[in-house]
Amino acid sequence: MFQLFRDGRPRTRASLVAATGQSRSTVAARIDALRAVGLLAPAGEASSTGGRPPSTFAFDPTSRIVLGVDLGATHARLAITDLAGEPIGVLQEPLSIADGPAPVLDWVAEAGSKVIAQAGRRVDELAGIGIGLPGPVDHTTGRPVNPPIMPGWDGTDVPAELFARLRAPVLVDNDVNIMALGEHRTVCASVDDLLFVKVATGIGAGVIMDGELRRGAQGAAGDLGHITVPRGSDIPCRCGNTGCLEAVAGGAALVADLRARGADVSSTSDVVDLVRAGDVAAGQAVRQAGRDIGSVLAASVSLLNPARIVIGGILSDAGEHLMAGIREIVYQRSLPLATQHLRIATTGAGAQAGVVGAAFLVTEQYLAAPSIDALIASAESA
């Protein structure tokens, strides 16, 4: 019954009886149970059709909070949200994932506690913690699996480590998956089939099909960065292979290319700054990276037939150079039926897609029917 309230609309007992087919006494008992665990609250009175106006009840998303964390290769973002995904506190700082799990997770716990306090909430109000990592993750265990840019993280029990610090349930996923989830739930909710492509230090994709995040058998779906592209046949990749898309078109590859041409760049953000400043060589390099990415996406379009491709990550800030290269190859190489209604655009959720998606990862599990039943049963037995 609680799922009916997820749209935020107030409802009367009578409307719930009509919608569920349950008796008035059952509906009343379930409303009382949901109020007892803080998920429902009185929402005033409905219009009267004669006699005393009926009371209404609505979902109370402020009863608990969620910590969403997006860790990249060189940055960390976190946000405190309510159960509806509305941010109530945010923080972003430079942070190197290569520092290893202990210092990074210590920072997450300390920074998370700080933002929670600044929002006037308490750590014991956490419904859960969602965290995205910039590497392959076994979603069932929350453990990174041979992550190329995360030395010392392989096999780390991230849920247990973070639970020990904050005493709240933890869900872990690949960073691009949570970005795809955040983009879909906040900006593209009406788009059932979507690819979210992050182009930054590395390159990866989150796959939304039939409105749901698809991770594949072991959680490795969407790993575009390690698909071979013809132009890079002899270029070594940090994964151990040669010719990977990431080794040709990722941020580190662009930095190396431009430095070899004499440009003063040391990071992907420096490349973006050069493009914005009108540097011809940087613009050409980014456009070629777009073409390389487009060659892989053209195959993805033929395989998955998405309605929308969303480009995020720091290189998406380089303007139309990247997007023009991607569109050029995708529309050139994909069949007309697959591209007839295909839209390719930069992210609408922006830099917050990851933390918002991490929060949704938690709320969608916390508010699912089995979890609600367990929450009520636990409260009744306490």
Tab-separated table of C-alpha atoms in Angstrom:
chain	number	residue	atom	x	y	z
A	1	MET	CA	0.000	0.000	0.000
A	2	PHE	CA	2.854	2.374	0.746
A	3	GLN	CA	3.941	2.348	-2.913
A	4	LEU	CA	0.776	4.305	-3.754
A	5	PHE	CA	2.128	7.174	-1.655
A	6	ARG	CA	5.485	7.339	-3.510
A	7	ASP	CA	4.106	9.949	-5.927
A	8	GLY	CA	3.768	12.412	-3.026
A	9	ARG	CA	0.000	12.902	-3.351
A	10	PRO	CA	-2.095	12.950	-0.135
A	11	ARG	CA	-4.704	10.202	0.120
A	12	THR	CA	-7.718	9.475	2.307
A	13	ARG	CA	-8.522	6.150	3.899
A	14	ALA	CA	-11.533	5.816	1.576
A	15	SER	CA	-9.415	6.331	-1.565
A	16	LEU	CA	-6.999	3.661	-0.344
A	17	VAL	CA	-9.845	1.233	0.259
A	18	ALA	CA	-11.009	1.835	-3.318
A	19	ALA	CA	-7.496	1.527	-4.777
A	20	THR	CA	-6.424	-1.606	-2.886
A	21	GLY	CA	-9.694	-3.462	-2.344
A	22	GLN	CA	-8.737	-3.940	1.308
A	23	SER	CA	-11.135	-3.409	4.188
A	24	ARG	CA	-11.290	-0.100	6.056
A	25	SER	CA	-9.894	-1.733	9.192
A	26	THR	CA	-6.914	-3.178	7.259
A	27	VAL	CA	-6.194	0.155	5.594
A	28	ALA	CA	-6.440	1.972	8.932
A	29	ALA	CA	-4.069	-0.529	10.566
A	30	ARG	CA	-1.526	-0.169	7.771
A	31	ILE	CA	-1.665	3.608	7.881
A	32	ASP	CA	-0.981	3.434	11.609
A	33	ALA	CA	1.961	1.079	11.005
A	34	LEU	CA	3.452	3.361	8.325
A	35	ARG	CA	3.022	6.404	10.578
A	36	ALA	CA	4.743	4.545	13.403
A	37	VAL	CA	7.908	4.083	11.332
A	38	GLY	CA	7.801	7.692	10.104
A	39	LEU	CA	6.966	7.084	6.444
A	40	LEU	CA	3.502	8.670	6.503
A	41	ALA	CA	2.310	11.893	8.117
A	42	PRO	CA	-1.043	13.698	8.326
A	43	ALA	CA	-1.553	16.046	5.364
A	44	GLY	CA	-4.647	17.989	6.339
A	45	GLU	CA	-8.232	17.364	5.362
A	46	ALA	CA	-9.798	16.615	1.995
A	47	SER	CA	-12.820	18.469	0.637
A	48	SER	CA	-16.021	17.346	2.289
A	49	THR	CA	-18.921	15.918	0.296
A	50	GLY	CA	-21.141	16.263	3.343
A	51	GLY	CA	-20.294	15.743	6.990
A	52	ARG	CA	-16.866	15.852	8.571
A	53	PRO	CA	-13.983	16.326	6.064
A	54	PRO	CA	-11.874	13.154	5.783
A	55	SER	CA	-8.245	13.215	6.929
A	56	THR	CA	-5.490	12.732	4.357
A	57	PHE	CA	-2.034	11.205	4.692
A	58	ALA	CA	1.114	11.628	2.604
A	59	PHE	CA	4.638	10.260	2.287
A	60	ASP	CA	7.016	12.044	4.656
A	61	PRO	CA	10.438	11.955	2.916
A	62	THR	CA	12.082	13.957	5.700
A	63	SER	CA	11.810	11.149	8.263
A	64	ARG	CA	15.209	9.690	7.304
A	65	ILE	CA	18.259	10.845	5.360
A	66	VAL	CA	20.591	9.235	2.821
A	67	LEU	CA	24.289	9.808	2.134
A	68	GLY	CA	25.209	9.686	-1.570
A	69	VAL	CA	28.917	9.545	-2.483
A	70	ASP	CA	30.523	9.858	-5.918
A	71	LEU	CA	34.245	9.078	-5.976
A	72	GLY	CA	36.227	9.809	-9.138
A	73	ALA	CA	39.891	9.409	-9.940
A	74	THR	CA	40.768	12.863	-8.571
A	75	HIS	CA	37.594	14.191	-6.932
A	76	ALA	CA	34.987	13.328	-4.325
A	77	ARG	CA	31.407	14.589	-4.115
A	78	LEU	CA	28.851	13.761	-1.493
A	79	ALA	CA	25.313	14.832	-0.754
A	80	ILE	CA	22.807	14.342	2.024
A	81	THR	CA	19.293	13.860	0.651
A	82	ASP	CA	15.870	13.060	2.028
A	83	LEU	CA	13.991	9.925	0.980
A	84	ALA	CA	12.646	11.702	-2.117
A	85	GLY	CA	16.177	12.426	-3.362
A	86	GLU	CA	16.107	16.149	-2.546
A	87	PRO	CA	19.627	17.343	-1.554
A	88	ILE	CA	19.838	19.033	1.843
A	89	GLY	CA	23.620	19.285	2.047
A	90	VAL	CA	26.483	18.900	-0.488
A	91	LEU	CA	30.282	18.887	-0.484
A	92	GLN	CA	32.932	18.542	-3.171
A	93	GLU	CA	36.685	18.302	-2.685
A	94	PRO	CA	39.767	17.103	-4.603
A	95	LEU	CA	40.627	13.561	-3.505
A	96	SER	CA	42.839	10.940	-5.107
A	97	ILE	CA	41.302	7.472	-5.281
A	98	ALA	CA	44.876	6.152	-5.546
A	99	ASP	CA	45.454	7.095	-1.890
A	100	GLY	CA	43.842	3.751	-1.048
A	101	PRO	CA	40.710	2.591	0.734
A	102	ALA	CA	41.558	3.511	4.341
A	103	PRO	CA	42.262	7.250	3.828
A	104	VAL	CA	39.493	7.664	1.246
A	105	LEU	CA	36.821	5.940	3.350
A	106	ASP	CA	38.018	7.855	6.429
A	107	TRP	CA	37.390	11.051	4.454
A	108	VAL	CA	33.934	9.861	3.390
A	109	ALA	CA	32.984	9.155	7.015
A	110	GLU	CA	34.373	12.430	8.358
A	111	ALA	CA	33.024	14.611	5.542
A	112	GLY	CA	29.657	12.833	5.612
A	113	SER	CA	29.318	13.364	9.362
A	114	LYS	CA	30.236	17.032	8.925
A	115	VAL	CA	27.624	17.665	6.213
A	116	ILE	CA	24.968	15.785	8.196
A	117	ALA	CA	25.636	17.992	11.219
A	118	GLN	CA	25.609	21.152	9.094
A	119	ALA	CA	22.173	20.142	7.779
A	120	GLY	CA	20.897	19.876	11.340
A	121	ARG	CA	20.477	16.094	11.161
A	122	ARG	CA	22.053	13.137	12.986
A	123	VAL	CA	24.118	10.205	11.735
A	124	ASP	CA	21.679	7.757	13.352
A	125	GLU	CA	18.981	9.081	10.991
A	126	LEU	CA	20.761	7.525	8.004
A	127	ALA	CA	18.623	5.076	6.044
A	128	GLY	CA	21.731	4.064	4.157
A	129	ILE	CA	24.812	5.089	2.190
A	130	GLY	CA	25.218	4.796	-1.583
A	131	ILE	CA	28.694	5.049	-3.041
A	132	GLY	CA	30.035	4.990	-6.605
A	133	LEU	CA	33.615	3.894	-7.367
A	134	PRO	CA	35.604	4.613	-10.563
A	135	GLY	CA	36.207	0.982	-11.473
A	136	PRO	CA	34.561	-2.430	-11.883
A	137	VAL	CA	32.414	-3.400	-8.873
A	138	ASP	CA	30.724	-6.667	-7.996
A	139	HIS	CA	27.385	-5.133	-7.073
A	140	THR	CA	26.284	-8.168	-5.052
A	141	THR	CA	29.217	-7.817	-2.648
A	142	GLY	CA	30.192	-4.155	-3.097
A	143	ARG	CA	33.820	-5.146	-3.678
A	144	PRO	CA	35.959	-3.554	-6.435
A	145	VAL	CA	37.349	-6.116	-8.894
A	146	ASN	CA	40.810	-5.425	-10.363
A	147	PRO	CA	40.140	-1.665	-10.750
A	148	PRO	CA	42.844	-0.225	-13.061
A	149	ILE	CA	43.073	3.234	-11.436
A	150	MET	CA	42.451	2.166	-7.826
A	151	PRO	CA	45.667	0.632	-6.439
A	152	GLY	CA	45.095	-1.231	-3.181
A	153	TRP	CA	41.305	-1.415	-3.598
A	154	ASP	CA	40.954	-4.839	-5.243
A	155	GLY	CA	38.618	-7.006	-3.158
A	156	THR	CA	38.138	-4.387	-0.414
A	157	ASP	CA	34.904	-4.982	1.502
A	158	VAL	CA	33.726	-1.394	1.079
A	159	PRO	CA	30.266	-1.978	2.674
A	160	ALA	CA	31.801	-3.462	5.822
A	161	GLU	CA	34.524	-0.806	6.028
A	162	LEU	CA	32.059	2.073	5.708
A	163	PHE	CA	29.492	0.421	7.986
A	164	ALA	CA	32.149	0.218	10.698
A	165	ARG	CA	32.645	3.976	10.411
A	166	LEU	CA	29.036	5.216	10.118
A	167	ARG	CA	26.876	2.258	11.303
A	168	ALA	CA	24.492	2.451	8.331
A	169	PRO	CA	23.775	-0.001	5.470
A	170	VAL	CA	25.988	0.548	2.415
A	171	LEU	CA	25.364	-0.077	-1.309
A	172	VAL	CA	28.263	0.174	-3.763
A	173	ASP	CA	28.259	0.431	-7.558
A	174	ASN	CA	30.362	1.637	-10.440
A	175	ASP	CA	30.422	5.440	-10.668
A	176	VAL	CA	28.955	5.529	-14.180
A	177	ASN	CA	26.035	3.333	-13.123
A	178	ILE	CA	25.059	5.758	-10.376
A	179	MET	CA	25.420	8.689	-12.777
A	180	ALA	CA	23.102	6.939	-15.233
A	181	LEU	CA	20.623	6.304	-12.425
A	182	GLY	CA	20.772	9.928	-11.272
A	183	GLU	CA	20.314	11.273	-14.804
A	184	HIS	CA	17.401	8.951	-15.482
A	185	ARG	CA	15.517	9.524	-12.244
A	186	THR	CA	15.887	13.323	-12.253
A	187	VAL	CA	16.013	14.429	-15.895
A	188	CYS	CA	15.043	11.555	-18.198
A	189	ALA	CA	12.367	9.673	-16.257
A	190	SER	CA	10.227	9.370	-19.395
A	191	VAL	CA	13.102	7.798	-21.405
A	192	ASP	CA	13.043	4.033	-20.925
A	193	ASP	CA	16.211	3.243	-22.918
A	194	LEU	CA	19.270	5.379	-22.256
A	195	LEU	CA	23.064	5.199	-22.316
A	196	PHE	CA	24.973	7.504	-19.983
A	197	VAL	CA	28.603	7.871	-21.073
A	198	LYS	CA	31.164	9.365	-18.717
A	199	VAL	CA	34.192	10.833	-20.482
A	200	ALA	CA	36.850	11.857	-17.990
A	201	THR	CA	40.137	10.264	-16.899
A	202	GLY	CA	38.498	7.024	-18.006
A	203	ILE	CA	35.511	6.217	-20.200
A	204	GLY	CA	32.518	4.101	-19.223
A	205	ALA	CA	28.778	3.810	-19.678
A	206	GLY	CA	25.721	3.161	-17.543
A	207	VAL	CA	22.953	1.246	-19.302
A	208	ILE	CA	19.276	1.973	-18.622
A	209	MET	CA	16.936	-0.420	-20.435
A	210	ASP	CA	13.174	-0.661	-19.890
A	211	GLY	CA	13.571	2.032	-17.228
A	212	GLU	CA	15.944	-0.036	-15.084
A	213	LEU	CA	19.709	-0.048	-14.577
A	214	ARG	CA	21.279	-3.078	-16.287
A	215	ARG	CA	24.550	-4.290	-14.820
A	216	GLY	CA	25.015	-7.574	-16.661
A	217	ALA	CA	25.883	-10.954	-15.155
A	218	GLN	CA	28.826	-9.767	-13.026
A	219	GLY	CA	28.238	-6.021	-13.073
A	220	ALA	CA	30.591	-5.367	-15.991
A	221	ALA	CA	28.021	-4.037	-18.485
A	222	GLY	CA	28.868	-0.688	-20.052
A	223	ASP	CA	32.664	-0.952	-19.914
A	224	LEU	CA	33.133	0.983	-23.167
A	225	GLY	CA	36.580	2.215	-22.226
A	226	HIS	CA	38.189	-1.158	-22.867
A	227	ILE	CA	36.679	-1.888	-26.262
A	228	THR	CA	39.346	-1.853	-28.989
A	229	VAL	CA	39.312	0.961	-31.537
A	230	PRO	CA	41.196	0.560	-34.840
A	231	ARG	CA	43.189	3.793	-34.506
A	232	GLY	CA	44.833	2.682	-31.299
A	233	SER	CA	46.146	-0.739	-32.256
A	234	ASP	CA	49.632	-0.163	-30.769
A	235	ILE	CA	48.718	2.092	-27.841
A	236	PRO	CA	49.044	0.336	-24.455
A	237	CYS	CA	46.221	0.661	-21.929
A	238	ARG	CA	46.573	0.506	-18.157
A	239	CYS	CA	44.279	-2.556	-18.181
A	240	GLY	CA	47.100	-4.523	-19.856
A	241	ASN	CA	45.676	-4.634	-23.373
A	242	THR	CA	46.414	-2.370	-26.333
A	243	GLY	CA	44.146	-0.189	-28.440
A	244	CYS	CA	41.449	0.420	-25.823
A	245	LEU	CA	39.140	3.397	-26.317
A	246	GLU	CA	40.252	4.843	-22.970
A	247	ALA	CA	43.918	4.677	-24.002
A	248	VAL	CA	43.099	6.628	-27.164
A	249	ALA	CA	40.362	9.060	-26.141
A	250	GLY	CA	40.362	9.275	-22.322
A	251	GLY	CA	41.518	12.326	-20.415
A	252	ALA	CA	44.984	10.931	-19.695
A	253	ALA	CA	45.478	10.130	-23.388
A	254	LEU	CA	44.538	13.670	-24.395
A	255	VAL	CA	46.898	15.159	-21.807
A	256	ALA	CA	49.781	12.997	-23.098
A	257	ASP	CA	48.980	13.880	-26.725
A	258	LEU	CA	48.858	17.619	-26.114
A	259	ARG	CA	51.978	17.616	-23.951
A	260	ALA	CA	53.818	15.856	-26.750
A	261	ARG	CA	52.775	18.786	-28.960
A	262	GLY	CA	54.210	21.274	-26.455
A	263	ALA	CA	51.056	22.266	-24.576
A	264	ASP	CA	51.327	23.059	-20.859
A	265	VAL	CA	48.704	20.631	-19.535
A	266	SER	CA	48.768	18.216	-16.627
A	267	SER	CA	45.111	17.232	-16.129
A	268	THR	CA	41.880	16.695	-18.012
A	269	SER	CA	40.547	19.993	-16.675
A	270	ASP	CA	43.563	21.726	-18.281
A	271	VAL	CA	42.523	20.221	-21.619
A	272	VAL	CA	38.991	21.562	-21.159
A	273	ASP	CA	40.378	25.006	-20.305
A	274	LEU	CA	42.478	25.035	-23.489
A	275	VAL	CA	39.484	24.095	-25.637
A	276	ARG	CA	37.387	26.828	-24.047
A	277	ALA	CA	40.196	29.312	-24.655
A	278	GLY	CA	40.072	28.516	-28.378
A	279	ASP	CA	43.272	26.459	-28.630
A	280	VAL	CA	43.149	24.831	-32.076
A	281	ALA	CA	45.241	21.751	-31.245
A	282	ALA	CA	43.191	21.021	-28.111
A	283	GLY	CA	39.935	21.445	-30.013
A	284	GLN	CA	41.102	19.082	-32.745
A	285	ALA	CA	42.266	16.489	-30.198
A	286	VAL	CA	38.955	16.559	-28.346
A	287	ARG	CA	36.959	16.321	-31.581
A	288	GLN	CA	39.006	13.282	-32.642
A	289	ALA	CA	38.376	11.747	-29.206
A	290	GLY	CA	34.674	12.282	-29.911
A	291	ARG	CA	35.011	10.411	-33.207
A	292	ASP	CA	36.739	7.500	-31.473
A	293	ILE	CA	34.047	7.390	-28.795
A	294	GLY	CA	31.430	7.631	-31.537
A	295	SER	CA	32.835	4.554	-33.283
A	296	VAL	CA	32.212	2.488	-30.152
A	297	LEU	CA	28.833	4.096	-29.496
A	298	ALA	CA	27.714	3.351	-33.059
A	299	ALA	CA	28.079	-0.346	-32.290
A	300	SER	CA	26.231	0.159	-28.997
A	301	VAL	CA	23.391	1.907	-30.823
A	302	SER	CA	23.061	-1.020	-33.218
A	303	LEU	CA	23.111	-3.501	-30.335
A	304	LEU	CA	20.879	-1.739	-27.788
A	305	ASN	CA	18.874	0.843	-29.777
A	306	PRO	CA	18.731	3.509	-27.013
A	307	ALA	CA	16.423	6.502	-27.355
A	308	ARG	CA	19.005	8.812	-25.816
A	309	ILE	CA	22.752	8.968	-25.288
A	310	VAL	CA	23.821	11.310	-22.508
A	311	ILE	CA	27.443	12.455	-22.302
A	312	GLY	CA	28.814	13.401	-18.890
A	313	GLY	CA	32.174	13.629	-17.161
A	314	ILE	CA	34.590	16.540	-17.207
A	315	LEU	CA	35.306	16.341	-20.947
A	316	SER	CA	31.634	16.989	-21.657
A	317	ASP	CA	32.403	20.538	-20.476
A	318	ALA	CA	34.615	21.051	-23.539
A	319	GLY	CA	31.648	22.260	-25.555
A	320	GLU	CA	30.631	21.117	-29.003
A	321	HIS	CA	34.019	19.729	-30.072
A	322	LEU	CA	33.472	16.420	-28.276
A	323	MET	CA	29.762	16.223	-29.089
A	324	ALA	CA	30.300	17.010	-32.778
A	325	GLY	CA	32.820	14.182	-33.105
A	326	ILE	CA	30.488	11.715	-31.386
A	327	ARG	CA	27.437	12.688	-33.436
A	328	GLU	CA	29.406	12.641	-36.701
A	329	ILE	CA	30.350	8.969	-36.364
A	330	VAL	CA	27.227	7.644	-34.636
A	331	TYR	CA	24.873	9.042	-37.270
A	332	GLN	CA	27.232	8.051	-40.076
A	333	ARG	CA	27.694	4.412	-39.053
A	334	SER	CA	24.403	3.439	-37.397
A	335	LEU	CA	21.362	2.325	-39.368
A	336	PRO	CA	18.630	4.930	-39.950
A	337	LEU	CA	16.034	2.950	-37.991
A	338	ALA	CA	18.246	3.011	-34.872
A	339	THR	CA	19.002	6.732	-35.142
A	340	GLN	CA	15.606	7.937	-36.383
A	341	HIS	CA	14.614	9.285	-32.971
A	342	LEU	CA	17.998	9.064	-31.219
A	343	ARG	CA	19.021	12.136	-29.253
A	344	ILE	CA	22.651	12.687	-28.217
A	345	ALA	CA	23.085	15.397	-25.569
A	346	THR	CA	25.228	16.449	-22.622
A	347	THR	CA	24.067	15.679	-19.100
A	348	GLY	CA	21.167	17.636	-17.681
A	349	ALA	CA	21.876	16.604	-14.100
A	350	GLY	CA	25.463	17.834	-14.388
A	351	ALA	CA	28.090	17.102	-11.764
A	352	GLN	CA	25.416	16.100	-9.236
A	353	ALA	CA	24.222	13.105	-11.279
A	354	GLY	CA	26.523	10.752	-9.389
A	355	VAL	CA	25.654	11.704	-5.810
A	356	VAL	CA	21.947	11.909	-6.589
A	357	GLY	CA	22.107	8.510	-8.296
A	358	ALA	CA	23.954	7.048	-5.301
A	359	ALA	CA	21.179	8.331	-3.050
A	360	PHE	CA	18.497	6.829	-5.317
A	361	LEU	CA	20.373	3.527	-5.172
A	362	VAL	CA	19.656	3.502	-1.439
A	363	THR	CA	16.130	4.933	-1.399
A	364	GLU	CA	14.839	2.554	-4.056
A	365	GLN	CA	15.926	-0.385	-1.932
A	366	TYR	CA	14.895	1.174	1.383
A	367	LEU	CA	11.395	2.016	0.115
A	368	ALA	CA	10.767	-1.231	-1.771
A	369	ALA	CA	7.854	-3.351	-0.523
A	370	PRO	CA	9.967	-6.098	1.169
A	371	SER	CA	12.041	-3.459	2.996
A	372	ILE	CA	8.907	-1.657	4.215
A	373	ASP	CA	7.485	-4.935	5.541
A	374	ALA	CA	10.776	-5.673	7.334
A	375	LEU	CA	10.920	-2.130	8.757
A	376	ILE	CA	7.398	-2.421	10.186
A	377	ALA	CA	8.017	-5.931	11.548
A	378	SER	CA	11.206	-4.723	13.256
A	379	ALA	CA	9.372	-1.744	14.812
A	380	GLU	CA	6.529	-3.934	16.057
A	381	SER	CA	8.885	-6.427	17.664
A	382	ALA	CA	11.015	-3.762	19.354
